Amino acid sequence: MKALVIVGHGSHLNEDSSLPVYEHAARIRERFGDEYEEVVECFWKEEPSMRHVLDTVESEDVSVVPAFISEGYFTQQVIPRELGLAGPVTRKDGKTIRYAGPLGTYQGMADVILERAEDLLGDKEVPPGRRALVLLGHGTDLNKSSGGVIYLNAGRIRERGLYDLVEVGFLDQDPQIGAVVENLEAENVVLIPVFIAEGWHTRETIPEDLGLTGEVTRRGSKTIFYGAPVGTHPSMAPLIAARAREAERETEIAQSPR
Amino acid sequence: MPKAPARPSGTPNVAAASREAFAAWVDEDPDGRVFGQILIRSASPAGYYLCHEDDARVASLELYDDPRAAREIAKLTGAGEYRPLKSSPNLRRGWELRVEDARGLAAAMDYLYPAGVVHWYLYREGRLEITDYRENAARQSGIYKRIQRLSDEGVQNAARACCEDAVCLKKTLWNVDAGTPLEMDRGNGEIPCPEPCSVFVSFARRVRLFEREKRRDLDDAGLSPSEREDLAALVEAAAGGAGGIKLAREAEFEEPLNERRLRYRKLTLLPKLRPEESPKE
C-alpha cells in the first residue's frame, strides 16, 4: 500500500489555511486513488499534528509532500523534526518515508500560475494594450529562498513569451508590490498571489495596500486583474501527486546499487 | 537537515489494528460507546451510527453517509465558530452519520478526533509513548523557543487553564517532566493526550510572556500590565450588559477575553485580588 501525506501549515484562527490541503487531498483520492490508497492531511497548527500522523497511516510506503511554496524554515527544520525524518528517505517502524520538495519550486508550478491567470481573464473584457503578469510573493529578508521561488517561476513563464512583461513583487522584501504595479508600463496588469491559501494577506492587506476593489480595478490607463492565490487552484492536486512521484523516482535511483 | 529526534511510534500496522480494536470495542456494548462527545452505536446488520451524545434521543437529525462528511461536522461550533481543537467540548449537534464498516468508522473518527482512535488503542495496549512538556519544549524553535523558559508553576497553571475537561476532553497523560507530575484534573474521557498540542504550545508562549512582565512591571497593587488590561477589558465588556461579553476566538490568546486566558487569570490573578481566599476552589 502507498500513502501520500500532505503537510499544511494550518491555523488556530480560521479554516482558510487548511482548506486547500483538504480539497487537494479529496481530488487526489478521486483521481489517483488507485495509486495512493491512503491520502492523509496533517498540519503544524491543526490536527492531526505531524507528530502523530504517521501512526494513523497503514501503508508501508509513504510520500510526504509539504504544501508550502518555498524551501525554508518549515520545509527544512519544522517538518523533518516533527515527522521524525532523517533526510529524503527515512525508514522507521516498518515504513519507508520519502520527503518531497515544496510545491513552488516544482516545474509544473508555472503552468498552474498561468492557468490561474487564464481563469481570471477568461470571462472578462480585457482592454487593448500591453499585458503584464505580476507574481506576488510574500518574501522575507531572512531567507533568500522565499523570494527566489517567485523569480524562478517568473523566469520560466517569461521564456514562454505569453505576456508582454512578467514581473515580481513582494510584501516583505524589495521590490515592494505597490511600487512594481505603479511603475509597470502596461495597460493590463494580471496580479497572481503565489500563496498556498486565502488569508489575511490575500483578502485584506494586499487589496488594501494596492487599493483594489475586487477582481478588476481600473485606475487611470491601467486595469488591474487580481487573482485568487495559486495554491487553491484545482490543478495543484495533480502537482502534489507529481511531486510525490518525483520523490519516489529520485529516491529509487539514489538507493539503486549501481 | 537536523537529526530526527525520537518520537512516539507504533508497529507498522498499528493503524489497522486500532481500527479493528475500536470497532470491536463499540460492538461489545449494545448501548454503544461514547468517545469525546460522540455516541457510536453498532447498526444492524452492519455498520455504525454516530451522533452527538446529547442527540441520542433526537429524531430529526441531519443525515450523512460519507465518513468524510465528519470533517465538515467537526469544523465549526453550533454558533459557527471555527474549532481549532477538535477535542474541545463544543462539537455541534443535530447530525447523524451512518458508516458502512470499521474502515468508515475510523475514517470518520479521524476527522472528529484526529489520531484519537490510534492513541486510544496504543494507550490500552500500554504502548503509547508520552512526551512531557520539557521534552516537547526543548525541540521548539522560532517564536515558540521561548516556552523553554516557562517556569514549572507556569506549566502547571497553563495546563489547568488549557487542558481540563471544561475546555478539552482529552485525558492529559504528559507531565512537566519525569519528576514533576501535572497537578490538575486530567479528565475522564477516552481520548488520551500523549503530548502538549500546538494550541497548548501557543498558550504556553502567552503565559511565558505574562511571566516575563510580572517580574519587571508590577504596579503598587501588584498587578502586571496585562492583568490590568484584562480587568479593564472585562469591566468594559460586562458594563455593556448581558450581551456585552463576547469571548475572543478559542485560540486567540493575545485577546483579554479569551476563555483559556481568563481561566489562567482565575488561577493567578484572583488570589492576588482576594488574598484571604484559597487560590483553588
Coordinates of C-alpha atoms in Angstrom, one line a residue:
Chain A
M1 CA 0.0 0.0 0.0
K2 CA 1.1 3.5 -0.8
A3 CA 0.2 6.7 1.2
L4 CA 0.5 10.3 0.3
V5 CA 0.7 12.6 3.3
I6 CA 0.2 16.3 2.6
V7 CA 1.6 18.7 5.2
G8 CA -0.1 22.1 5.6
H9 CA 0.6 25.0 7.9
G10 CA -2.9 25.2 9.3
S11 CA -4.3 27.9 11.6
H12 CA -5.6 28.3 15.1
L13 CA -7.9 31.1 14.0
N14 CA -9.6 30.2 10.7
E15 CA -10.4 27.5 8.3
D16 CA -8.9 29.1 5.2
S17 CA -5.4 27.9 5.8
S18 CA -6.1 24.1 5.8
L19 CA -9.0 24.2 3.3
P20 CA -6.8 23.8 0.1
V21 CA -5.0 20.9 1.7
Y22 CA -8.3 19.1 2.4
E23 CA -9.6 19.9 -1.1
H24 CA -6.5 18.8 -2.9
A25 CA -6.4 15.6 -0.8
A26 CA -10.0 14.9 -1.8
R27 CA -9.1 15.5 -5.5
I28 CA -6.1 13.1 -5.3
R29 CA -8.3 10.4 -3.6
E30 CA -10.7 10.8 -6.5
R31 CA -8.2 10.9 -9.4
F32 CA -5.3 8.9 -8.1
G33 CA -6.9 6.6 -5.6
D34 CA -5.6 3.6 -7.4
E35 CA -2.1 4.8 -7.0
Y36 CA -2.4 6.2 -3.4
E37 CA -4.7 4.1 -1.3
E38 CA -4.3 6.5 1.6
V39 CA -4.2 10.2 1.2
V40 CA -3.8 11.9 4.6
E41 CA -3.7 15.5 5.7
C42 CA -1.6 16.8 8.6
F43 CA -0.7 20.2 9.9
W44 CA 1.6 22.3 12.0
K45 CA -1.2 24.2 13.8
E46 CA -4.1 21.8 13.4
E47 CA -4.8 18.2 14.0
P48 CA -3.7 15.6 13.2
S49 CA -0.3 17.0 14.0
M50 CA 2.8 16.0 12.0
R51 CA 4.0 14.5 15.3
H52 CA 1.3 11.8 15.3
V53 CA 0.0 11.5 11.7
L54 CA 2.3 8.6 10.7
D55 CA 0.7 6.4 13.4
T56 CA -2.6 6.8 11.6
V57 CA -1.1 5.6 8.3
E58 CA -1.4 2.0 7.4
S59 CA 0.8 1.9 4.2
E60 CA 4.4 1.0 4.4
D61 CA 5.4 3.2 1.5
V62 CA 4.7 6.8 2.4
S63 CA 5.4 10.0 0.5
V64 CA 5.3 13.3 2.3
V65 CA 4.6 16.4 0.3
P66 CA 4.8 19.8 2.0
A67 CA 2.0 22.2 0.9
F68 CA 4.4 25.1 1.1
I69 CA 5.6 27.5 -1.6
S70 CA 9.4 27.6 -0.9
E71 CA 12.2 25.8 0.8
G72 CA 12.7 27.4 4.2
Y73 CA 12.2 27.2 7.9
F74 CA 9.2 24.9 7.7
T75 CA 10.4 22.6 5.0
Q76 CA 13.9 22.4 6.2
Q77 CA 13.5 22.5 10.0
V78 CA 10.0 22.1 11.3
I79 CA 8.6 19.4 9.1
P80 CA 11.6 17.0 9.3
R81 CA 11.8 17.5 13.0
E82 CA 8.1 16.9 13.7
L83 CA 7.7 14.0 11.4
G84 CA 11.0 12.5 12.6
L85 CA 12.6 12.5 9.1
A86 CA 16.3 11.9 8.7
G87 CA 16.6 13.0 5.0
P88 CA 15.0 12.3 1.6
V89 CA 14.3 8.7 2.7
T90 CA 13.6 7.6 6.3
R91 CA 13.0 4.1 7.4
K92 CA 11.3 3.6 10.7
D93 CA 8.5 1.5 12.3
G94 CA 8.4 -0.7 9.1
K95 CA 7.7 2.3 6.9
T96 CA 9.7 3.9 4.2
I97 CA 9.0 7.6 4.2
R98 CA 10.1 9.8 1.2
Y99 CA 10.2 13.5 1.7
A100 CA 9.4 15.6 -1.4
G101 CA 10.3 19.2 -2.1
P102 CA 7.9 22.1 -1.7
L103 CA 5.4 22.9 -4.4
G104 CA 6.6 26.3 -5.6
T105 CA 9.9 25.1 -7.0
Y106 CA 8.3 22.2 -9.0
Q107 CA 8.4 22.8 -12.7
G108 CA 4.6 22.3 -13.0
M109 CA 4.1 25.4 -10.8
A110 CA 4.5 27.8 -13.7
D111 CA 1.6 26.0 -15.6
V112 CA -0.7 26.4 -12.6
I113 CA 0.1 30.1 -12.3
L114 CA -0.7 30.5 -16.0
E115 CA -3.9 28.6 -15.6
R116 CA -4.9 30.8 -12.6
A117 CA -4.3 33.8 -14.8
E118 CA -6.3 32.4 -17.7
D119 CA -9.2 31.6 -15.4
L120 CA -9.1 35.1 -14.1
L121 CA -9.2 36.7 -17.5
G122 CA -11.4 34.1 -19.2
D123 CA -14.8 35.7 -18.6
K124 CA -13.6 39.3 -18.6
E125 CA -13.2 42.0 -21.1
V126 CA -9.6 42.9 -21.4
P127 CA -8.9 46.3 -22.8
P128 CA -6.4 46.6 -25.7
G129 CA -2.8 47.2 -24.8
R130 CA 0.2 45.5 -23.2
R131 CA -0.4 42.7 -20.7
A132 CA 1.8 42.3 -17.7
L133 CA 1.8 39.3 -15.4
V134 CA 2.9 40.0 -11.9
L135 CA 3.8 37.2 -9.5
L136 CA 3.2 38.4 -5.9
G137 CA 5.2 36.6 -3.3
H138 CA 5.4 37.1 0.5
G139 CA 9.2 37.2 0.6
T140 CA 11.4 37.8 3.6
D141 CA 14.8 39.3 4.1
L142 CA 15.5 36.4 6.4
N143 CA 15.6 33.7 3.7
K144 CA 16.5 34.1 0.0
S145 CA 14.5 31.0 -1.0
S146 CA 11.2 32.7 -0.2
G147 CA 11.7 35.3 -2.9
G148 CA 13.9 33.0 -5.1
V149 CA 11.0 30.8 -5.9
I150 CA 9.0 33.7 -7.2
Y151 CA 11.9 34.8 -9.5
L152 CA 12.2 31.1 -10.6
N153 CA 8.6 30.9 -11.8
A154 CA 8.7 34.4 -13.4
G155 CA 11.7 33.2 -15.4
R156 CA 10.0 30.1 -16.5
I157 CA 6.9 31.9 -17.6
R158 CA 8.9 34.7 -19.3
E159 CA 10.5 32.1 -21.5
R160 CA 7.2 31.2 -22.9
G161 CA 6.5 34.6 -24.3
L162 CA 2.8 34.7 -23.4
Y163 CA 2.9 38.1 -21.7
D164 CA 4.5 41.3 -22.8
L165 CA 6.0 41.6 -19.3
V166 CA 6.5 39.2 -16.4
E167 CA 7.4 40.8 -13.1
V168 CA 7.7 40.0 -9.4
G169 CA 6.7 42.0 -6.3
F170 CA 6.7 41.2 -2.6
L171 CA 5.1 42.1 0.7
D172 CA 8.2 41.8 2.9
Q173 CA 11.1 42.4 0.7
D174 CA 12.1 44.5 -2.3
P175 CA 10.8 45.1 -4.9
Q176 CA 7.6 46.1 -3.0
I177 CA 4.5 45.1 -4.8
G178 CA 2.9 48.6 -4.7
A179 CA 5.8 50.2 -6.5
V180 CA 6.0 47.4 -9.0
V181 CA 2.4 47.7 -10.0
E182 CA 2.6 51.5 -10.0
N183 CA 5.6 51.6 -12.3
L184 CA 4.6 48.9 -14.8
E185 CA 4.3 50.1 -18.3
A186 CA 1.3 48.1 -19.3
E187 CA -2.3 48.8 -19.8
N188 CA -3.3 45.4 -18.2
V189 CA -1.8 44.1 -15.1
V190 CA -2.6 40.5 -14.1
L191 CA -1.7 40.0 -10.4
I192 CA -1.4 36.5 -9.1
P193 CA -0.6 35.8 -5.4
V194 CA 1.8 32.9 -5.2
F195 CA 0.4 31.8 -1.8
I196 CA -0.9 28.4 -0.7
A197 CA -4.1 29.6 0.8
E198 CA -6.5 32.5 1.1
G199 CA -5.9 34.5 4.3
W200 CA -5.3 37.8 5.9
H201 CA -2.8 38.9 3.2
T202 CA -4.8 37.9 0.1
R203 CA -8.1 39.1 1.5
E204 CA -7.1 42.2 3.4
T205 CA -3.6 43.6 3.3
I206 CA -2.9 43.2 -0.4
P207 CA -6.2 44.7 -1.7
E208 CA -5.9 47.5 0.9
D209 CA -2.3 48.3 0.1
L210 CA -2.9 48.3 -3.6
G211 CA -6.3 50.0 -3.5
L212 CA -8.0 47.1 -5.2
T213 CA -11.8 47.0 -5.4
G214 CA -12.2 43.4 -6.4
E215 CA -11.1 41.1 -9.3
V216 CA -11.0 44.1 -11.6
T217 CA -9.8 47.6 -10.7
R218 CA -9.5 50.4 -13.2
R219 CA -7.1 53.1 -12.3
G220 CA -6.1 55.8 -14.9
S221 CA -5.0 54.0 -18.0
K222 CA -4.4 50.7 -16.1
T223 CA -6.7 47.8 -15.5
I224 CA -5.6 45.6 -12.6
F225 CA -6.8 42.0 -12.5
Y226 CA -6.4 40.4 -9.1
G227 CA -6.5 36.6 -9.0
A228 CA -7.0 34.1 -6.2
P229 CA -3.9 32.5 -4.7
V230 CA -2.4 29.9 -6.9
G231 CA -2.4 27.3 -4.1
T232 CA -6.1 27.0 -4.1
H233 CA -6.3 26.1 -7.8
P234 CA -7.6 22.6 -8.5
S235 CA -4.5 21.9 -10.7
M236 CA -2.4 21.9 -7.5
A237 CA -3.8 18.4 -6.8
P238 CA -2.1 16.7 -9.7
L239 CA 1.0 18.8 -9.0
I240 CA 1.1 17.4 -5.4
A241 CA 0.8 13.9 -6.8
A242 CA 3.5 14.6 -9.3
R243 CA 5.8 15.9 -6.6
A244 CA 5.3 12.7 -4.7
R245 CA 6.1 10.6 -7.7
E246 CA 9.2 12.6 -8.4
A247 CA 10.4 11.9 -4.8
E248 CA 9.7 8.2 -5.2
R249 CA 11.6 8.1 -8.5
E250 CA 14.6 10.1 -7.2
T251 CA 15.0 8.1 -4.1
E252 CA 14.7 4.8 -6.0
I253 CA 17.7 6.0 -8.2
A254 CA 19.6 7.1 -5.1
Q255 CA 19.1 3.8 -3.5
S256 CA 19.8 1.6 -6.5
P257 CA 23.1 -0.4 -6.1
R258 CA 24.6 0.8 -9.4
Chain B
M1 CA 18.7 18.6 7.7
P2 CA 18.5 18.2 11.5
K3 CA 18.8 14.8 13.1
A4 CA 15.4 13.3 13.7
P5 CA 14.7 13.0 17.4
A6 CA 12.9 10.1 18.9
R7 CA 9.1 10.3 18.6
P8 CA 6.1 8.3 19.6
S9 CA 5.7 5.4 17.2
G10 CA 3.8 2.2 16.8
T11 CA 4.2 -1.0 14.8
P12 CA 3.7 -0.9 11.1
N13 CA 0.1 -1.9 11.2
V14 CA -0.9 0.0 14.3
A15 CA -3.4 2.0 12.2
A16 CA -5.2 -1.2 11.0
A17 CA -5.1 -2.9 14.5
S18 CA -6.5 0.2 16.1
R19 CA -9.3 0.4 13.6
E20 CA -10.4 -3.2 14.3
A21 CA -10.0 -2.9 18.0
F22 CA -12.0 0.3 18.1
A23 CA -14.9 -1.3 16.1
A24 CA -14.8 -4.4 18.4
W25 CA -15.0 -2.1 21.5
V26 CA -18.0 -0.4 20.1
D27 CA -19.6 -3.7 19.1
E28 CA -19.2 -5.1 22.7
D29 CA -21.7 -2.7 24.2
P30 CA -25.3 -2.9 22.9
D31 CA -25.9 0.7 24.1
G32 CA -23.0 2.0 22.2
R33 CA -19.9 3.9 23.3
V34 CA -19.1 7.5 24.0
F35 CA -15.8 8.8 22.6
G36 CA -15.3 12.5 23.2
Q37 CA -18.8 13.9 22.6
I38 CA -19.7 11.2 20.0
L39 CA -22.1 8.4 20.7
I40 CA -21.2 5.4 18.4
R41 CA -23.7 2.6 18.1
S42 CA -23.5 -0.6 16.0
A43 CA -26.0 -0.8 13.2
S44 CA -27.8 -3.9 12.1
P45 CA -26.7 -5.9 10.1
A46 CA -23.5 -4.0 9.7
G47 CA -22.0 -0.5 10.1
Y48 CA -22.2 2.2 12.7
Y49 CA -24.3 5.2 13.6
L50 CA -22.5 8.3 15.0
C51 CA -24.2 11.3 16.6
H52 CA -23.6 13.9 19.3
E53 CA -24.0 12.2 22.7
D54 CA -26.7 14.7 23.6
D55 CA -28.7 13.8 20.4
A56 CA -29.1 10.1 21.4
R57 CA -32.9 10.5 21.6
V58 CA -33.4 13.2 19.0
A59 CA -35.4 12.1 16.0
S60 CA -34.9 14.8 13.4
L61 CA -31.2 14.7 12.7
E62 CA -29.5 15.8 9.5
L63 CA -28.3 12.5 8.0
Y64 CA -24.9 11.9 6.4
D65 CA -23.5 8.7 4.9
D66 CA -20.0 9.7 3.8
P67 CA -17.3 9.3 6.5
R68 CA -15.6 12.3 5.1
A69 CA -18.6 14.4 6.0
A70 CA -17.2 14.2 9.5
R71 CA -14.7 16.9 8.6
E72 CA -17.5 19.5 7.9
I73 CA -19.3 18.3 11.1
A74 CA -16.2 18.9 13.2
K75 CA -15.1 22.2 11.6
L76 CA -17.5 24.8 13.2
T77 CA -19.3 25.0 16.5
G78 CA -23.1 25.3 16.6
A79 CA -22.6 29.1 16.7
G80 CA -20.5 28.9 13.6
E81 CA -17.1 29.5 15.3
Y82 CA -14.0 27.7 13.9
R83 CA -12.8 24.8 16.0
P84 CA -9.0 24.7 16.1
L85 CA -9.0 22.0 18.7
K86 CA -11.3 19.1 17.9
S87 CA -11.3 17.8 21.5
S88 CA -12.9 21.0 22.8
P89 CA -16.3 20.2 24.2
N90 CA -18.0 22.3 21.6
L91 CA -18.9 19.8 18.9
R92 CA -22.1 20.9 17.2
R93 CA -25.3 18.9 17.4
G94 CA -28.1 18.0 15.0
W95 CA -26.5 15.4 12.7
E96 CA -26.2 11.7 12.3
L97 CA -23.5 9.9 10.3
R98 CA -24.0 6.4 9.1
V99 CA -20.8 4.5 8.1
E100 CA -20.6 1.0 6.5
D101 CA -17.9 -0.6 8.4
A102 CA -14.9 -0.4 10.7
R103 CA -12.9 1.4 8.0
G104 CA -15.6 4.0 7.5
L105 CA -15.8 4.4 11.3
A106 CA -12.1 5.0 11.6
A107 CA -12.1 7.5 8.7
A108 CA -14.9 9.5 10.4
M109 CA -13.3 9.4 13.8
D110 CA -10.0 10.6 12.3
Y111 CA -11.8 13.8 11.3
L112 CA -13.8 14.1 14.5
Y113 CA -10.9 13.4 16.9
P114 CA -7.7 13.3 14.7
A115 CA -5.4 10.4 15.8
G116 CA -7.8 9.8 18.7
V117 CA -8.5 6.2 17.8
V118 CA -4.9 5.2 17.3
H119 CA -3.9 6.9 20.6
W120 CA -6.8 5.2 22.4
Y121 CA -5.6 1.8 21.1
L122 CA -1.9 2.4 21.9
Y123 CA -2.8 3.6 25.4
R124 CA -4.9 0.4 26.1
E125 CA -2.1 -1.7 24.8
G126 CA 0.3 0.1 27.1
R127 CA 2.4 1.3 24.1
L128 CA 1.5 4.9 23.9
E129 CA 4.7 6.9 24.2
I130 CA 4.3 10.1 26.3
T131 CA 6.2 13.3 25.6
D132 CA 6.5 15.5 28.7
Y133 CA 6.4 19.3 28.5
R134 CA 10.1 19.9 28.9
E135 CA 10.9 17.4 26.1
N136 CA 8.4 19.0 23.8
A137 CA 9.6 22.5 24.6
A138 CA 13.3 21.5 24.0
R139 CA 12.6 20.9 20.3
Q140 CA 10.7 24.1 19.7
S141 CA 12.2 26.8 17.6
G142 CA 11.4 30.2 16.2
I143 CA 8.7 32.1 18.1
Y144 CA 8.0 29.1 20.3
K145 CA 11.5 28.7 21.6
R146 CA 10.7 30.9 24.5
I147 CA 8.4 28.3 26.0
Q148 CA 11.6 26.6 27.2
R149 CA 11.8 29.3 29.8
L150 CA 8.3 28.9 31.2
S151 CA 8.5 28.0 34.9
D152 CA 7.2 24.8 36.3
E153 CA 4.4 26.8 38.0
G154 CA 3.6 28.4 34.7
V155 CA 3.3 25.0 33.0
Q156 CA 1.0 23.8 35.9
N157 CA -1.3 26.8 35.6
A158 CA -1.2 26.7 31.8
A159 CA -2.3 23.1 31.8
R160 CA -5.1 23.7 34.3
A161 CA -6.3 26.6 32.2
C162 CA -5.9 25.0 28.8
C163 CA -6.4 21.2 29.2
E164 CA -9.1 20.4 31.8
D165 CA -12.3 18.9 30.7
A166 CA -14.1 22.2 30.7
V167 CA -12.0 23.2 27.6
C168 CA -10.5 19.9 26.3
L169 CA -11.9 16.4 26.6
K170 CA -8.6 14.6 26.2
K171 CA -7.1 12.8 29.2
T172 CA -3.8 14.6 29.8
L173 CA -1.1 12.0 30.2
W174 CA 2.1 14.1 30.0
N175 CA 3.8 15.9 32.8
V176 CA 6.1 18.8 33.3
D177 CA 8.9 16.4 33.3
A178 CA 9.6 12.8 34.5
G179 CA 10.0 14.0 38.1
T180 CA 7.3 16.7 38.1
P181 CA 3.7 15.5 37.6
L182 CA 1.0 17.8 36.5
E183 CA -1.3 18.8 39.4
M184 CA -4.6 19.0 37.6
D185 CA -7.7 17.1 36.9
R186 CA -6.5 15.1 33.9
G187 CA -10.0 14.3 32.7
N188 CA -12.1 11.2 32.4
G189 CA -12.6 10.8 28.7
E190 CA -11.5 8.0 26.4
I191 CA -9.1 10.1 24.3
P192 CA -5.5 10.1 25.6
C193 CA -3.3 13.2 25.1
P194 CA 0.3 12.0 24.9
E195 CA 2.0 15.3 24.3
P196 CA 1.4 19.1 24.5
C197 CA -0.5 20.1 21.4
S198 CA 0.1 23.1 19.2
V199 CA -2.7 25.0 20.9
F200 CA -1.1 24.4 24.3
V201 CA 2.3 25.4 22.9
S202 CA 0.8 28.6 21.7
F203 CA -0.9 29.2 25.1
A204 CA 2.4 28.4 26.9
R205 CA 4.1 31.1 24.8
R206 CA 1.5 33.6 26.0
V207 CA 1.8 32.6 29.6
R208 CA 5.6 32.9 29.3
L209 CA 5.0 36.5 28.1
F210 CA 2.9 37.1 31.2
E211 CA 5.6 35.7 33.5
R212 CA 8.3 37.9 32.0
E213 CA 6.3 41.1 32.5
K214 CA 5.4 40.2 36.1
R215 CA 8.9 40.4 37.3
R216 CA 9.5 43.8 35.7
D217 CA 6.4 45.8 35.6
L218 CA 4.1 45.2 38.7
D219 CA 2.3 48.2 39.9
D220 CA 1.7 49.2 43.5
A221 CA -1.2 46.8 43.8
G222 CA 1.0 44.0 42.5
L223 CA -0.8 43.8 39.1
S224 CA 1.0 43.4 35.8
P225 CA 0.2 45.5 32.7
S226 CA -1.6 42.6 31.0
E227 CA -3.6 41.8 34.2
R228 CA -4.8 45.4 34.3
E229 CA -5.6 45.2 30.6
D230 CA -7.7 42.1 31.1
L231 CA -9.5 43.6 34.0
A232 CA -10.3 46.7 32.1
A233 CA -11.5 44.8 29.1
L234 CA -13.7 42.6 31.3
V235 CA -15.3 45.6 33.1
E236 CA -15.8 47.4 29.8
A237 CA -17.4 44.3 28.2
A238 CA -19.6 43.5 31.2
A239 CA -20.8 47.0 31.5
G240 CA -22.4 46.5 28.1
G241 CA -24.9 44.2 29.8
A242 CA -25.6 40.5 29.3
G243 CA -24.9 40.8 25.6
G244 CA -21.7 42.8 26.1
I245 CA -19.3 40.0 26.8
K246 CA -18.2 38.4 23.6
L247 CA -15.4 36.0 24.1
A248 CA -12.4 36.0 21.7
R249 CA -11.8 33.1 19.4
E250 CA -10.8 29.9 21.1
A251 CA -7.0 30.1 20.4
E252 CA -6.8 33.9 20.2
F253 CA -4.7 34.1 23.3
E254 CA -3.5 37.7 22.8
E255 CA -7.1 38.9 23.4
P256 CA -8.1 39.6 27.0
L257 CA -11.5 37.9 26.7
N258 CA -10.2 34.6 25.7
E259 CA -11.6 31.7 27.7
R260 CA -8.4 29.9 28.5
R261 CA -6.7 33.2 29.2
L262 CA -9.4 34.1 31.7
R263 CA -9.1 30.6 33.2
Y264 CA -5.5 31.3 33.7
R265 CA -6.3 34.7 35.4
K266 CA -8.7 32.9 37.7
L267 CA -5.8 30.8 38.9
T268 CA -3.2 33.5 39.1
L269 CA -5.0 36.9 39.4
L270 CA -7.9 36.0 41.7
P271 CA -5.6 35.0 44.6
K272 CA -4.0 38.5 44.3
L273 CA -7.4 40.2 44.3
R274 CA -8.8 38.1 47.1
P275 CA -5.8 37.1 49.1
E276 CA -8.0 35.9 52.0
E277 CA -9.4 33.1 49.9
S278 CA -7.7 29.9 48.8
P279 CA -6.3 30.1 45.3
K280 CA -8.2 26.9 44.4
E281 CA -11.9 26.3 44.7

